[in-house]
Amino acid sequence: MSRQDPATANATIEEQYQEYLMPIWKSLDVPVRRAQGCTVEDFEGNEYLDVFSGIAVTNVGHRNEAVVEAAKDQLDKFVHGCSYVHPHQPAADLAERLAEVTPGDLQKTFFGNSGTEAVEGAIKLARKYTGNTEVIALEMGFHGRTLGSLALTGNKSYKADMGPVINDVSHFAAPYAYRCQTCEGGPCPGDCAAELEHRINTHTADDLAAVVVEPVMGEGGMIVPPEGWLQQVKEIAHDHGALLVADEVQTGYGRTGSMWAVDHFEVVPDIITQAKGIANGLPLGAFTASAEVADAFESGDHLSTFGGNPVACGAALEVIDQLEGGIIENARNRGEWLTERLAELETEYEVVGDTRGLGLMQGVELVDPTATGPRGIAPTPDAKLAKSVGAHLHEDGVIMGVGGFYGNVMRFQPPLIIGEEELDRAISALEAAITEETA
């Protein structure tokens, strides 16, 4: 590619994707040549401010020097040892470190390669420990795209033409205050957690192994539950002999201004799943449980050839050090500032129906204020506007995700090292895009 004409290099990459890769995702159309910090550069030398982080992955910044060096150091020693055949130090050290930084008595970790693998493994462990088979997850939630994790995902758009997925999965209402019939536009009383009890009684065979939730819903639209909701969900799960699985694949590793999103709610889950930010871009996933729960697995119950790759584990150890060295604090402080700035947008623009989030995981929900939304609740989601705003931002040199259950939420998920000036630039660009696209 270095021999390509820079003026046509982007187009060449896109043509290769069209010709040789399966169409697995809608592209943000930024062919990446290099990246550093919060900046991504394409093959034509165009630079972009990245406030999406490759879907909340490069938490400590693109090409973080210390993380890169940690990976290089391990590459000079050995690349593959299959941590479940040949014990090696990087996996042992990372597992010990996770026992220190995960909540409560969570102690033992299984390493895989991705978030969806972590979720699948967590469900297997919950079934083995409880002796039960059924699982309940949230409507509008997202847990992955393999058949097991897809069954947990509460959004038909991910499942089209992929069924049938596994049985024994039910769903209950998401704590989506902005579009909740119970809340009616006011403060959320948390009654949606009580609805879990109703769903268990009406949609299960009383054989519940796990309740799986994202502590803050990412693909659903940056939905933050009300105070007390997660604790109530855990209590209901335990009352029915089930475990609480917190899917922290997107929310973990400082994303919400704390190491884990569950920290905000003072809840210790029975199993916590991790990926994305764990190794800052190197493929690694994990799930961690208490010793009592983890020891339900016997030798051979679960395995991963590449899980616990020593290079990825070495990078992950440095990621944790970087996060605890001040980056989580930056995420918390910048998040507080971002919350205030986004709230101003909600006041200034009718098409901004709601702003919400924690830390540097925040969303701006765009709506058509002239029409009532689904089930007569809140204004109509405006996915068309969100798409055009996203394209406008791209032209202005800002990479911002667009998502949410209705496809109408602009997603702020930048590297956690981002500065106030860079965040302000992103917000100014968003304002300009909204103004022009609604003129």
CSV table of C-alpha atoms in Angstrom, one decimal:
chain,number,residue,atom,x,y,z
A,1,MET,CA,0.0,0.0,0.0
A,2,SER,CA,2.9,2.3,0.5
A,3,ARG,CA,3.4,2.4,-3.3
A,4,GLN,CA,-0.2,3.6,-3.8
A,5,ASP,CA,-0.9,7.1,-5.0
A,6,PRO,CA,-2.0,8.9,-1.8
A,7,ALA,CA,-4.8,10.6,-3.7
A,8,THR,CA,-6.4,7.3,-4.4
A,9,ALA,CA,-5.3,5.2,-1.5
A,10,ASN,CA,-8.5,5.6,0.5
A,11,ALA,CA,-10.6,4.5,-2.5
A,12,THR,CA,-8.3,1.5,-3.1
A,13,ILE,CA,-8.8,0.2,0.5
A,14,GLU,CA,-12.6,0.7,0.2
A,15,GLU,CA,-12.6,-1.3,-3.1
A,16,GLN,CA,-10.6,-4.1,-1.5
A,17,TYR,CA,-13.1,-4.3,1.3
A,18,GLN,CA,-15.9,-4.4,-1.2
A,19,GLU,CA,-14.3,-7.2,-3.2
A,20,TYR,CA,-12.7,-9.4,-0.5
A,21,LEU,CA,-14.3,-8.8,2.9
A,22,MET,CA,-17.8,-9.9,3.9
A,23,PRO,CA,-20.1,-6.9,4.6
A,24,ILE,CA,-20.3,-7.2,8.3
A,25,TRP,CA,-21.0,-3.6,9.5
A,26,LYS,CA,-21.9,-0.2,8.2
A,27,SER,CA,-18.6,1.7,7.7
A,28,LEU,CA,-17.6,5.0,9.2
A,29,ASP,CA,-15.6,5.5,6.0
A,30,VAL,CA,-12.3,6.4,7.5
A,31,PRO,CA,-9.6,4.1,6.1
A,32,VAL,CA,-7.0,4.2,8.9
A,33,ARG,CA,-3.3,4.6,8.1
A,34,ARG,CA,-2.2,5.6,11.6
A,35,ALA,CA,-3.6,6.8,14.8
A,36,GLN,CA,-2.2,8.5,17.9
A,37,GLY,CA,-4.0,9.7,21.1
A,38,CYS,CA,-7.4,10.9,20.0
A,39,THR,CA,-6.5,11.4,16.3
A,40,VAL,CA,-7.0,9.1,13.4
A,41,GLU,CA,-5.3,9.7,10.0
A,42,ASP,CA,-6.4,8.2,6.7
A,43,PHE,CA,-4.2,7.3,3.7
A,44,GLU,CA,-4.6,10.7,2.1
A,45,GLY,CA,-3.3,12.6,5.2
A,46,ASN,CA,-6.7,13.7,6.5
A,47,GLU,CA,-6.9,13.8,10.2
A,48,TYR,CA,-9.9,13.2,12.3
A,49,LEU,CA,-10.8,13.7,16.0
A,50,ASP,CA,-11.9,10.3,17.2
A,51,VAL,CA,-14.7,10.4,19.8
A,52,PHE,CA,-15.8,6.8,19.2
A,53,SER,CA,-12.5,4.9,20.0
A,54,GLY,CA,-13.3,2.0,17.7
A,55,ILE,CA,-16.5,1.3,19.6
A,56,ALA,CA,-15.1,2.2,23.1
A,57,VAL,CA,-11.9,0.2,22.7
A,58,THR,CA,-8.8,2.5,22.7
A,59,ASN,CA,-9.5,3.8,26.3
A,60,VAL,CA,-5.9,4.8,27.0
A,61,GLY,CA,-5.5,6.4,23.6
A,62,HIS,CA,-4.5,5.2,20.2
A,63,ARG,CA,-1.0,3.7,20.1
A,64,ASN,CA,-0.4,4.4,23.8
A,65,GLU,CA,3.4,4.3,24.1
A,66,ALA,CA,3.5,2.3,27.3
A,67,VAL,CA,1.0,-0.3,26.1
A,68,VAL,CA,2.8,-0.7,22.7
A,69,GLU,CA,6.1,-1.2,24.5
A,70,ALA,CA,4.5,-3.9,26.8
A,71,ALA,CA,3.3,-5.7,23.8
A,72,LYS,CA,6.6,-5.5,22.0
A,73,ASP,CA,8.5,-6.8,25.1
A,74,GLN,CA,6.3,-9.9,25.1
A,75,LEU,CA,6.7,-10.3,21.4
A,76,ASP,CA,10.4,-10.6,21.9
A,77,LYS,CA,9.8,-13.5,24.3
A,78,PHE,CA,7.1,-15.7,22.8
A,79,VAL,CA,3.8,-15.0,21.0
A,80,HIS,CA,1.6,-18.0,21.8
A,81,GLY,CA,1.7,-20.5,24.6
A,82,CYS,CA,-2.0,-21.5,24.8
A,83,SER,CA,-2.6,-20.4,28.4
A,84,TYR,CA,-4.8,-23.4,29.1
A,85,VAL,CA,-2.1,-25.9,28.0
A,86,HIS,CA,1.1,-24.1,29.0
A,87,PRO,CA,0.9,-21.7,32.0
A,88,HIS,CA,2.6,-18.4,31.4
A,89,GLN,CA,3.4,-15.4,33.4
A,90,PRO,CA,1.4,-12.7,31.6
A,91,ALA,CA,-1.9,-14.6,32.0
A,92,ALA,CA,-1.1,-15.4,35.6
A,93,ASP,CA,-0.2,-11.8,36.4
A,94,LEU,CA,-3.3,-10.4,34.7
A,95,ALA,CA,-5.6,-12.8,36.4
A,96,GLU,CA,-4.2,-11.8,39.7
A,97,ARG,CA,-4.5,-8.1,38.8
A,98,LEU,CA,-8.1,-8.6,37.9
A,99,ALA,CA,-8.8,-10.2,41.2
A,100,GLU,CA,-7.5,-7.0,42.8
A,101,VAL,CA,-9.4,-4.5,40.6
A,102,THR,CA,-12.7,-6.2,40.1
A,103,PRO,CA,-15.5,-5.6,42.7
A,104,GLY,CA,-16.0,-7.5,45.9
A,105,ASP,CA,-14.9,-11.2,46.0
A,106,LEU,CA,-14.6,-11.7,42.3
A,107,GLN,CA,-11.3,-13.7,42.0
A,108,LYS,CA,-11.0,-16.2,39.2
A,109,THR,CA,-10.9,-15.3,35.5
A,110,PHE,CA,-11.3,-17.1,32.2
A,111,PHE,CA,-9.6,-15.5,29.2
A,112,GLY,CA,-11.0,-15.6,25.6
A,113,ASN,CA,-10.6,-13.3,22.7
A,114,SER,CA,-13.7,-11.1,22.5
A,115,GLY,CA,-16.7,-9.8,24.3
A,116,THR,CA,-19.2,-12.2,22.8
A,117,GLU,CA,-17.0,-15.1,23.9
A,118,ALA,CA,-16.9,-13.7,27.5
A,119,VAL,CA,-20.7,-13.5,27.5
A,120,GLU,CA,-21.0,-17.1,26.2
A,121,GLY,CA,-18.6,-18.4,28.8
A,122,ALA,CA,-20.3,-16.5,31.6
A,123,ILE,CA,-23.6,-18.2,30.7
A,124,LYS,CA,-22.0,-21.6,30.6
A,125,LEU,CA,-20.5,-21.0,34.0
A,126,ALA,CA,-23.9,-19.7,35.4
A,127,ARG,CA,-25.6,-22.8,34.1
A,128,LYS,CA,-23.0,-25.1,35.6
A,129,TYR,CA,-23.0,-23.4,39.0
A,130,THR,CA,-26.8,-23.2,39.4
A,131,GLY,CA,-27.8,-26.4,37.6
A,132,ASN,CA,-30.4,-24.3,35.8
A,133,THR,CA,-30.7,-23.4,32.1
A,134,GLU,CA,-32.9,-20.3,31.6
A,135,VAL,CA,-31.5,-16.8,31.1
A,136,ILE,CA,-33.2,-13.4,31.2
A,137,ALA,CA,-31.7,-10.3,29.6
A,138,LEU,CA,-32.9,-6.7,28.8
A,139,GLU,CA,-35.0,-5.6,26.0
A,140,MET,CA,-32.9,-3.4,23.7
A,141,GLY,CA,-29.7,-4.9,25.2
A,142,PHE,CA,-26.7,-6.0,23.2
A,143,HIS,CA,-24.4,-8.9,24.1
A,144,GLY,CA,-22.8,-10.1,20.9
A,145,ARG,CA,-23.5,-11.8,17.6
A,146,THR,CA,-22.8,-15.5,18.1
A,147,LEU,CA,-26.0,-17.6,18.5
A,148,GLY,CA,-25.8,-17.7,22.3
A,149,SER,CA,-25.1,-14.0,22.9
A,150,LEU,CA,-27.4,-13.1,20.0
A,151,ALA,CA,-30.2,-14.8,21.8
A,152,LEU,CA,-29.6,-12.5,24.8
A,153,THR,CA,-29.6,-9.4,22.6
A,154,GLY,CA,-32.9,-7.7,22.7
A,155,ASN,CA,-33.1,-6.1,19.3
A,156,LYS,CA,-34.5,-7.9,16.2
A,157,SER,CA,-32.3,-5.8,13.8
A,158,TYR,CA,-29.3,-7.9,14.9
A,159,LYS,CA,-31.3,-11.2,14.5
A,160,ALA,CA,-32.9,-10.8,11.1
A,161,ASP,CA,-32.4,-13.9,9.0
A,162,MET,CA,-30.3,-15.5,11.8
A,163,GLY,CA,-32.9,-17.5,13.7
A,164,PRO,CA,-33.7,-19.6,15.4
A,165,VAL,CA,-31.3,-18.7,18.1
A,166,ILE,CA,-31.0,-20.7,21.4
A,167,ASN,CA,-34.1,-21.3,23.5
A,168,ASP,CA,-34.5,-20.6,27.2
A,169,VAL,CA,-34.0,-16.8,26.9
A,170,SER,CA,-36.5,-14.2,28.0
A,171,HIS,CA,-36.3,-10.4,28.2
A,172,PHE,CA,-37.6,-7.7,30.5
A,173,ALA,CA,-38.0,-3.9,30.0
A,174,ALA,CA,-35.0,-1.7,29.8
A,175,PRO,CA,-34.6,1.2,32.4
A,176,TYR,CA,-35.1,3.7,29.5
A,177,ALA,CA,-36.6,6.6,31.5
A,178,TYR,CA,-37.0,8.9,28.4
A,179,ARG,CA,-39.3,6.4,26.7
A,180,CYS,CA,-40.8,4.7,29.8
A,181,GLN,CA,-44.6,4.4,30.2
A,182,THR,CA,-44.1,4.1,34.0
A,183,CYS,CA,-42.0,7.2,34.3
A,184,GLU,CA,-44.2,9.4,32.1
A,185,GLY,CA,-41.4,11.8,31.5
A,186,GLY,CA,-40.6,12.3,35.2
A,187,PRO,CA,-37.9,10.8,37.5
A,188,CYS,CA,-37.7,7.1,37.1
A,189,PRO,CA,-39.1,5.2,40.2
A,190,GLY,CA,-37.3,2.0,39.2
A,191,ASP,CA,-40.4,0.0,38.8
A,192,CYS,CA,-38.9,-1.5,35.7
A,193,ALA,CA,-36.8,-3.6,37.9
A,194,ALA,CA,-39.9,-5.0,39.6
A,195,GLU,CA,-41.1,-6.0,36.2
A,196,LEU,CA,-38.3,-8.6,36.2
A,197,GLU,CA,-40.2,-10.5,38.8
A,198,HIS,CA,-43.3,-10.5,36.6
A,199,ARG,CA,-41.3,-11.8,33.6
A,200,ILE,CA,-39.8,-14.6,35.6
A,201,ASN,CA,-43.3,-15.6,36.8
A,202,THR,CA,-44.8,-15.5,33.3
A,203,HIS,CA,-42.0,-16.2,30.8
A,204,THR,CA,-39.9,-18.9,32.5
A,205,ALA,CA,-40.2,-22.5,33.8
A,206,ASP,CA,-38.7,-21.5,37.1
A,207,ASP,CA,-35.3,-22.8,36.0
A,208,LEU,CA,-33.3,-19.5,36.0
A,209,ALA,CA,-29.5,-19.6,35.7
A,210,ALA,CA,-28.7,-15.9,35.1
A,211,VAL,CA,-30.0,-12.4,34.7
A,212,VAL,CA,-27.6,-10.6,32.2
A,213,VAL,CA,-27.6,-6.8,32.1
A,214,GLU,CA,-25.3,-4.0,30.8
A,215,PRO,CA,-25.0,-1.7,33.8
A,216,VAL,CA,-25.1,1.2,31.3
A,217,MET,CA,-26.7,0.1,28.0
A,218,GLY,CA,-24.4,1.0,25.0
A,219,GLU,CA,-25.9,-0.2,21.8
A,220,GLY,CA,-29.4,0.5,23.3
A,221,GLY,CA,-28.5,4.2,23.4
A,222,MET,CA,-26.3,5.1,26.5
A,223,ILE,CA,-29.1,4.2,28.9
A,224,VAL,CA,-28.3,4.7,32.6
A,225,PRO,CA,-30.5,2.9,35.1
A,226,PRO,CA,-32.0,4.8,38.1
A,227,GLU,CA,-30.5,4.5,41.5
A,228,GLY,CA,-31.3,1.2,43.2
A,229,TRP,CA,-32.3,-0.5,40.0
A,230,LEU,CA,-29.3,-2.8,39.7
A,231,GLN,CA,-29.4,-3.8,43.3
A,232,GLN,CA,-33.0,-4.7,43.0
A,233,VAL,CA,-32.3,-6.8,39.9
A,234,LYS,CA,-29.6,-8.7,41.8
A,235,GLU,CA,-31.9,-9.4,44.7
A,236,ILE,CA,-34.6,-10.7,42.4
A,237,ALA,CA,-32.1,-12.9,40.6
A,238,HIS,CA,-30.8,-14.4,43.8
A,239,ASP,CA,-34.4,-14.9,45.1
A,240,HIS,CA,-34.9,-17.2,42.1
A,241,GLY,CA,-31.6,-19.1,42.5
A,242,ALA,CA,-29.9,-17.2,39.6
A,243,LEU,CA,-26.7,-15.3,39.2
A,244,LEU,CA,-26.3,-11.6,38.2
A,245,VAL,CA,-24.0,-11.3,35.2
A,246,ALA,CA,-22.8,-7.7,34.6
A,247,ASP,CA,-21.8,-7.3,30.9
A,248,GLU,CA,-19.1,-4.7,31.2
A,249,VAL,CA,-17.6,-5.4,27.8
A,250,GLN,CA,-18.4,-1.8,26.7
A,251,THR,CA,-18.6,-0.1,30.1
A,252,GLY,CA,-15.5,-1.5,31.8
A,253,TYR,CA,-11.9,-0.2,32.1
A,254,GLY,CA,-12.7,3.4,33.1
A,255,ARG,CA,-15.3,4.2,30.4
A,256,THR,CA,-17.9,5.5,32.8
A,257,GLY,CA,-15.4,7.4,35.1
A,258,SER,CA,-14.9,4.4,37.4
A,259,MET,CA,-13.1,1.2,36.7
A,260,TRP,CA,-16.4,-0.6,36.4
A,261,ALA,CA,-19.9,0.8,35.8
A,262,VAL,CA,-21.3,-1.3,38.6
A,263,ASP,CA,-19.1,0.8,41.0
A,264,HIS,CA,-21.5,3.7,40.5
A,265,PHE,CA,-24.3,1.6,41.9
A,266,GLU,CA,-22.4,-0.2,44.6
A,267,VAL,CA,-23.3,-3.6,43.3
A,268,VAL,CA,-21.0,-6.6,43.1
A,269,PRO,CA,-22.2,-9.0,40.3
A,270,ASP,CA,-21.7,-12.7,40.5
A,271,ILE,CA,-19.9,-12.7,37.1
A,272,ILE,CA,-18.4,-9.7,35.2
A,273,THR,CA,-17.6,-9.9,31.5
A,274,GLN,CA,-14.9,-7.8,29.9
A,275,ALA,CA,-13.4,-7.0,26.5
A,276,LYS,CA,-13.0,-3.9,24.3
A,277,GLY,CA,-10.9,-1.6,26.5
A,278,ILE,CA,-9.1,-4.4,28.3
A,279,ALA,CA,-6.1,-4.4,26.0
A,280,ASN,CA,-6.6,-1.2,24.1
A,281,GLY,CA,-7.1,-2.8,20.8
A,282,LEU,CA,-5.4,-6.2,21.0
A,283,PRO,CA,-7.9,-9.1,21.0
A,284,LEU,CA,-8.7,-10.2,24.5
A,285,GLY,CA,-11.9,-11.0,26.4
A,286,ALA,CA,-12.5,-12.3,30.0
A,287,PHE,CA,-15.1,-13.1,32.6
A,288,THR,CA,-14.4,-13.1,36.3
A,289,ALA,CA,-16.3,-14.7,39.1
A,290,SER,CA,-15.9,-15.5,42.8
A,291,ALA,CA,-13.9,-18.6,43.6
A,292,GLU,CA,-17.1,-20.4,44.7
A,293,VAL,CA,-18.8,-19.8,41.3
A,294,ALA,CA,-15.7,-20.2,39.2
A,295,ASP,CA,-14.9,-23.6,40.7
A,296,ALA,CA,-18.1,-25.0,39.3
A,297,PHE,CA,-16.1,-25.4,36.1
A,298,GLU,CA,-14.2,-28.6,35.8
A,299,SER,CA,-11.2,-29.3,33.6
A,300,GLY,CA,-12.5,-29.4,30.0
A,301,ASP,CA,-15.8,-27.6,30.6
A,302,HIS,CA,-14.5,-24.6,28.7
A,303,LEU,CA,-11.4,-23.8,26.6
A,304,SER,CA,-10.0,-21.3,24.2
A,305,THR,CA,-6.9,-21.9,22.0
A,306,PHE,CA,-6.0,-18.3,21.8
A,307,GLY,CA,-7.5,-17.1,25.1
A,308,GLY,CA,-5.1,-15.4,27.4
A,309,ASN,CA,-2.6,-14.7,24.6
A,310,PRO,CA,0.6,-13.5,26.3
A,311,VAL,CA,1.0,-10.4,24.1
A,312,ALA,CA,-2.6,-9.2,24.8
A,313,CYS,CA,-2.2,-10.0,28.5
A,314,GLY,CA,1.0,-8.0,28.7
A,315,ALA,CA,-0.8,-5.0,27.1
A,316,ALA,CA,-3.7,-5.4,29.4
A,317,LEU,CA,-1.5,-5.2,32.5
A,318,GLU,CA,-0.1,-1.9,31.2
A,319,VAL,CA,-3.6,-0.7,30.4
A,320,ILE,CA,-4.7,-1.2,34.0
A,321,ASP,CA,-1.6,0.7,35.3
A,322,GLN,CA,-2.3,3.5,32.8
A,323,LEU,CA,-5.9,3.8,33.9
A,324,GLU,CA,-5.1,3.9,37.6
A,325,GLY,CA,-2.3,6.4,36.9
A,326,GLY,CA,-4.8,9.2,36.3
A,327,ILE,CA,-6.7,8.3,33.1
A,328,ILE,CA,-9.9,7.2,35.0
A,329,GLU,CA,-9.8,10.4,36.9
A,330,ASN,CA,-9.6,12.3,33.7
A,331,ALA,CA,-12.6,10.3,32.3
A,332,ARG,CA,-14.6,11.2,35.4
A,333,ASN,CA,-13.7,14.9,35.3
A,334,ARG,CA,-14.2,15.3,31.6
A,335,GLY,CA,-17.4,13.3,31.9
A,336,GLU,CA,-18.8,15.7,34.4
A,337,TRP,CA,-18.0,18.6,32.1
A,338,LEU,CA,-19.4,16.8,29.1
A,339,THR,CA,-22.7,16.1,30.9
A,340,GLU,CA,-23.2,19.8,31.5
A,341,ARG,CA,-22.3,20.8,27.9
A,342,LEU,CA,-24.7,18.2,26.5
A,343,ALA,CA,-27.5,19.3,28.8
A,344,GLU,CA,-27.1,22.8,27.2
A,345,LEU,CA,-27.7,21.2,23.8
A,346,GLU,CA,-30.9,19.7,25.2
A,347,THR,CA,-32.1,23.1,26.2
A,348,GLU,CA,-31.0,24.9,23.0
A,349,TYR,CA,-32.2,22.5,20.3
A,350,GLU,CA,-35.7,21.1,20.0
A,351,VAL,CA,-34.4,18.1,18.0
A,352,VAL,CA,-32.2,17.1,21.0
A,353,GLY,CA,-34.7,15.1,23.0
A,354,ASP,CA,-32.5,13.7,25.7
A,355,THR,CA,-28.9,13.6,26.8
A,356,ARG,CA,-27.5,11.0,29.2
A,357,GLY,CA,-24.6,8.9,30.2
A,358,LEU,CA,-21.8,8.4,32.7
A,359,GLY,CA,-18.2,9.5,32.4
A,360,LEU,CA,-17.1,9.4,28.8
A,361,MET,CA,-20.0,7.1,27.7
A,362,GLN,CA,-22.7,9.6,26.8
A,363,GLY,CA,-25.4,10.0,24.2
A,364,VAL,CA,-27.4,12.7,22.5
A,365,GLU,CA,-30.9,11.4,21.4
A,366,LEU,CA,-32.1,13.2,18.2
A,367,VAL,CA,-35.9,13.4,17.7
A,368,ASP,CA,-38.6,14.9,15.5
A,369,PRO,CA,-40.3,17.2,18.0
A,370,THR,CA,-43.4,17.5,15.8
A,371,ALA,CA,-44.4,13.8,16.2
A,372,THR,CA,-45.1,11.5,19.1
A,373,GLY,CA,-42.8,8.5,19.4
A,374,PRO,CA,-43.5,4.7,19.9
A,375,ARG,CA,-46.4,3.9,22.2
A,376,GLY,CA,-47.2,7.6,22.5
A,377,ILE,CA,-44.0,8.3,24.6
A,378,ALA,CA,-41.7,11.2,23.9
A,379,PRO,CA,-41.0,12.6,20.5
A,380,THR,CA,-40.4,10.4,17.5
A,381,PRO,CA,-36.8,9.1,17.2
A,382,ASP,CA,-35.1,10.7,14.1
A,383,ALA,CA,-32.7,8.1,12.8
A,384,LYS,CA,-32.5,10.0,9.4
A,385,LEU,CA,-31.3,13.1,11.1
A,386,ALA,CA,-28.8,11.2,13.2
A,387,LYS,CA,-27.3,9.6,10.1
A,388,SER,CA,-27.0,13.0,8.3
A,389,VAL,CA,-25.5,14.6,11.4
A,390,GLY,CA,-22.9,11.7,11.5
A,391,ALA,CA,-22.0,12.3,7.9
A,392,HIS,CA,-21.7,16.0,8.4
A,393,LEU,CA,-19.3,15.4,11.3
A,394,HIS,CA,-17.3,13.1,9.2
A,395,GLU,CA,-16.9,15.9,6.6
A,396,ASP,CA,-15.9,18.2,9.5
A,397,GLY,CA,-13.1,15.8,10.6
A,398,VAL,CA,-14.9,14.3,13.6
A,399,ILE,CA,-15.6,10.5,14.0
A,400,MET,CA,-18.7,10.0,16.2
A,401,GLY,CA,-20.8,6.9,16.5
A,402,VAL,CA,-24.5,6.7,15.7
A,403,GLY,CA,-26.5,4.1,17.5
A,404,GLY,CA,-29.3,3.4,20.0
A,405,PHE,CA,-32.2,1.1,19.6
A,406,TYR,CA,-33.9,3.4,17.2
A,407,GLY,CA,-30.6,4.5,15.5
A,408,ASN,CA,-31.0,8.1,16.6
A,409,VAL,CA,-28.4,8.5,19.3
A,410,MET,CA,-25.0,10.3,18.7
A,411,ARG,CA,-22.4,8.4,20.8
A,412,PHE,CA,-19.6,10.2,22.7
A,413,GLN,CA,-17.1,7.5,23.6
A,414,PRO,CA,-13.7,9.1,23.1
A,415,PRO,CA,-10.3,7.8,24.3
A,416,LEU,CA,-10.3,8.5,28.0
A,417,ILE,CA,-7.2,10.7,27.7
A,418,ILE,CA,-9.2,13.3,25.8
A,419,GLY,CA,-8.8,17.0,26.8
A,420,GLU,CA,-11.5,19.6,27.3
A,421,GLU,CA,-10.4,21.5,24.2
A,422,GLU,CA,-10.9,18.4,22.0
A,423,LEU,CA,-14.2,17.6,23.6
A,424,ASP,CA,-15.3,21.2,23.0
A,425,ARG,CA,-14.3,20.9,19.4
A,426,ALA,CA,-16.5,17.8,19.0
A,427,ILE,CA,-19.5,19.5,20.6
A,428,SER,CA,-19.1,22.6,18.5
A,429,ALA,CA,-19.0,20.3,15.4
A,430,LEU,CA,-22.1,18.5,16.6
A,431,GLU,CA,-23.9,21.8,17.1
A,432,ALA,CA,-22.9,23.0,13.6
A,433,ALA,CA,-24.1,19.7,12.1
A,434,ILE,CA,-27.4,19.9,13.9
A,435,THR,CA,-27.9,23.5,12.9
A,436,GLU,CA,-27.2,22.9,9.2
A,437,GLU,CA,-29.0,19.6,8.9
A,438,THR,CA,-32.2,21.1,10.5
A,439,ALA,CA,-32.1,24.4,8.7
